[in-house]
Tab-separated table of C-alpha atoms in Angstrom:
chain	number	residue	atom	x	y	z
A	1	UNK	CA	-13.258	-22.993	58.909
A	2	UNK	CA	-15.491	-19.941	58.318
A	3	UNK	CA	-12.610	-18.185	56.396
A	4	UNK	CA	-11.901	-21.421	54.318
A	5	UNK	CA	-15.569	-21.757	53.469
A	6	UNK	CA	-15.777	-18.115	52.347
A	7	UNK	CA	-12.642	-18.536	50.244
A	8	UNK	CA	-14.353	-21.576	48.495
A	9	UNK	CA	-17.626	-19.821	48.078
A	10	UNK	CA	-15.924	-16.655	46.620
A	11	UNK	CA	-13.743	-18.813	44.408
A	12	UNK	CA	-16.686	-20.689	43.085
A	13	UNK	CA	-18.640	-17.464	42.487
A	14	UNK	CA	-15.659	-15.953	40.655
A	15	UNK	CA	-15.218	-19.015	38.471
A	16	UNK	CA	-18.875	-18.956	37.549
A	17	UNK	CA	-18.756	-15.319	36.773
A	18	UNK	CA	-15.597	-15.853	34.770
A	19	UNK	CA	-17.323	-18.595	32.735
A	20	UNK	CA	-20.343	-16.309	32.047
A	21	UNK	CA	-18.093	-13.571	30.899
A	22	UNK	CA	-16.201	-16.042	28.538
A	23	UNK	CA	-19.483	-17.207	27.000
A	24	UNK	CA	-20.529	-13.601	26.501
A	25	UNK	CA	-17.172	-12.736	24.876
A	26	UNK	CA	-17.429	-15.725	22.647
A	27	UNK	CA	-21.032	-14.726	21.766
A	28	UNK	CA	-19.782	-11.176	20.852
A	29	UNK	CA	-17.078	-12.600	18.627
A	30	UNK	CA	-19.542	-14.721	16.855
A	31	UNK	CA	-21.739	-11.707	16.249
A	32	UNK	CA	-18.877	-9.621	15.186
A	33	UNK	CA	-17.775	-12.364	12.602
A	34	UNK	CA	-21.368	-12.656	11.370
A	35	UNK	CA	-21.691	-8.777	11.007
A	36	UNK	CA	-18.263	-8.705	9.045
A	37	UNK	CA	-19.344	-11.510	6.723
A	38	UNK	CA	-22.726	-9.889	6.133
A	39	UNK	CA	-20.927	-6.580	5.275
A	40	UNK	CA	-18.363	-8.349	3.080
A	41	UNK	CA	-21.057	-10.126	1.233
A	42	UNK	CA	-23.685	-7.391	0.935
A	43	UNK	CA	-21.568	-4.295	0.470
A	44	UNK	CA	-18.440	-5.647	-1.368
A	45	UNK	CA	-18.974	-9.132	-2.840
A	46	UNK	CA	-22.524	-9.002	-4.359
A	47	UNK	CA	-22.366	-5.588	-5.895
A	48	UNK	CA	-18.789	-6.343	-7.288
A	49	UNK	CA	-18.967	-10.036	-8.206
A	50	UNK	CA	-19.149	-9.044	-11.877
A	51	UNK	CA	-15.569	-7.737	-11.632
A	52	UNK	CA	-14.395	-11.221	-10.504
A	53	UNK	CA	-16.146	-13.070	-13.283
A	54	UNK	CA	-15.404	-10.499	-15.750
A	55	UNK	CA	-11.674	-10.835	-15.022
A	56	UNK	CA	-11.562	-14.521	-15.520
A	57	UNK	CA	-13.813	-14.317	-18.645
A	58	UNK	CA	-11.479	-11.641	-20.070
A	59	UNK	CA	-8.298	-13.554	-19.279
A	60	UNK	CA	-9.921	-16.713	-20.819
A	61	UNK	CA	-10.706	-14.761	-23.982
A	62	UNK	CA	-7.359	-13.080	-24.198
A	63	UNK	CA	-5.470	-16.476	-23.651
A	64	UNK	CA	-7.593	-18.249	-26.252
A	65	UNK	CA	-5.813	-16.054	-28.891
A	66	UNK	CA	-2.697	-18.150	-27.926
A	67	UNK	CA	-4.298	-21.118	-29.783
A	68	UNK	CA	-3.777	-19.171	-33.081
A	69	UNK	CA	-0.701	-17.157	-32.389
A	70	UNK	CA	2.842	-18.438	-31.815
A	71	UNK	CA	4.924	-15.325	-32.578
A	72	UNK	CA	6.733	-14.087	-29.591
A	73	UNK	CA	5.623	-10.543	-30.138
A	74	UNK	CA	1.968	-11.597	-30.296
A	75	UNK	CA	2.557	-13.597	-27.026
A	76	UNK	CA	4.118	-10.643	-25.358
A	77	UNK	CA	1.156	-8.440	-26.203
A	78	UNK	CA	-1.313	-11.082	-24.754
A	79	UNK	CA	0.768	-11.244	-21.747
A	80	UNK	CA	0.797	-7.443	-21.327
A	81	UNK	CA	-2.844	-7.456	-21.777
A	82	UNK	CA	-3.345	-10.057	-18.970
A	83	UNK	CA	-1.134	-8.034	-16.752
A	84	UNK	CA	-3.342	-4.986	-17.432
A	85	UNK	CA	-6.566	-6.988	-16.632
A	86	UNK	CA	-5.135	-8.122	-13.356
A	87	UNK	CA	-4.209	-4.587	-12.408
A	88	UNK	CA	-7.712	-3.408	-13.188
A	89	UNK	CA	-9.022	-6.423	-11.242
A	90	UNK	CA	-6.985	-5.263	-8.263
A	91	UNK	CA	-8.386	-1.794	-8.317
A	92	UNK	CA	-11.901	-2.838	-9.100
A	93	UNK	CA	-12.318	-5.738	-6.658
A	94	UNK	CA	-9.434	-7.025	-4.625
A	95	UNK	CA	-8.647	-3.556	-2.835
A	96	UNK	CA	-12.272	-3.573	-1.525
A	97	UNK	CA	-11.538	-6.720	0.245
A	98	UNK	CA	-9.023	-4.854	2.406
A	99	UNK	CA	-11.777	-2.756	3.856
A	100	UNK	CA	-13.165	-5.774	5.841
A	101	UNK	CA	-10.102	-7.913	6.105
A	102	UNK	CA	-6.442	-7.191	5.397
A	103	UNK	CA	-5.517	-10.834	5.540
A	104	UNK	CA	-8.188	-11.774	2.970
A	105	UNK	CA	-7.058	-9.024	0.682
A	106	UNK	CA	-3.366	-10.054	1.158
A	107	UNK	CA	-4.212	-13.797	0.449
A	108	UNK	CA	-6.288	-13.003	-2.504
A	109	UNK	CA	-3.685	-10.753	-3.940
A	110	UNK	CA	-1.121	-13.620	-3.536
A	111	UNK	CA	-3.453	-15.929	-5.537
A	112	UNK	CA	-3.980	-13.546	-8.503
A	113	UNK	CA	-0.243	-12.430	-8.520
A	114	UNK	CA	0.853	-16.166	-8.497
A	115	UNK	CA	-1.728	-16.930	-11.189
A	116	UNK	CA	-0.364	-14.003	-13.482
A	117	UNK	CA	3.192	-15.083	-12.905
A	118	UNK	CA	2.298	-18.700	-13.855
A	119	UNK	CA	0.572	-17.517	-16.977
A	120	UNK	CA	3.462	-15.303	-17.905
A	121	UNK	CA	5.955	-18.343	-17.492
A	122	UNK	CA	3.750	-20.498	-19.753
A	123	UNK	CA	2.961	-17.924	-22.346
A	124	UNK	CA	6.558	-16.658	-22.805
A	125	UNK	CA	8.291	-19.986	-22.648
A	126	UNK	CA	9.449	-20.631	-26.265
A	127	UNK	CA	9.441	-24.412	-25.680
A	128	UNK	CA	5.738	-24.603	-24.883
A	129	UNK	CA	3.569	-24.901	-28.112
A	130	UNK	CA	0.227	-23.282	-26.967
A	131	UNK	CA	-1.311	-23.744	-30.326
A	132	UNK	CA	-1.536	-27.500	-29.546
A	133	UNK	CA	-4.901	-27.733	-27.663
A	134	UNK	CA	-3.884	-30.196	-24.993
A	135	UNK	CA	-0.775	-28.236	-24.135
A	136	UNK	CA	-2.930	-25.041	-23.969
A	137	UNK	CA	-5.382	-26.607	-21.642
A	138	UNK	CA	-2.726	-27.948	-19.413
A	139	UNK	CA	-0.588	-24.639	-19.395
A	140	UNK	CA	-3.403	-22.054	-19.618
A	141	UNK	CA	-6.951	-23.242	-19.272
A	142	UNK	CA	-6.398	-25.293	-16.193
A	143	UNK	CA	-4.702	-22.519	-14.481
A	144	UNK	CA	-7.613	-20.023	-15.084
A	145	UNK	CA	-10.022	-22.604	-13.576
A	146	UNK	CA	-7.747	-23.318	-10.657
A	147	UNK	CA	-7.209	-19.785	-9.749
A	148	UNK	CA	-10.984	-18.980	-10.005
A	149	UNK	CA	-11.606	-21.777	-7.628
A	150	UNK	CA	-8.815	-20.823	-5.307
A	151	UNK	CA	-9.936	-17.254	-5.032
A	152	UNK	CA	-13.669	-18.119	-4.421
A	153	UNK	CA	-12.538	-20.566	-1.855
A	154	UNK	CA	-10.351	-18.006	-0.267
A	155	UNK	CA	-13.218	-15.301	-0.165
A	156	UNK	CA	-15.742	-18.023	1.245
A	157	UNK	CA	-13.185	-18.946	3.981
A	158	UNK	CA	-13.554	-15.388	5.351
A	159	UNK	CA	-16.833	-16.402	6.850
A	160	UNK	CA	-14.949	-18.925	9.063
A	161	UNK	CA	-12.197	-16.547	10.201
A	162	UNK	CA	-12.145	-15.558	13.989
């Protein structure tokens, strides 16, 4: 009976110690997550947020030219400019996200690449009349807004990652 009592006592103590260790580990994970978010916010996002908004403003300005131009050569030039803007945005902003979170960088890059690909299809499709405002809004403007929203949501979601 004494041996059984010691086994139960030791087992109970072990389980309590294990629970304390798990709580401590969870607390450390939360602290690490908070520190990572603070670093991301203070060192990367806040000082560089102008690149994000600048990118979308520049893409918007570039695409607005499509309302007045229908020549394929002009469309190709605009598309090329958008690709250049996206390349600069990757270098000026997105690459910084990889310092804190590789998955955040990868998912943000996927959003931007998908956005540029979708714009390219809409811009270069000869069957889409982008000088017609409702078509322009559907094919271009809505995609700009949706991408900006998706990218900001993706970055914000980093605060909730484990």
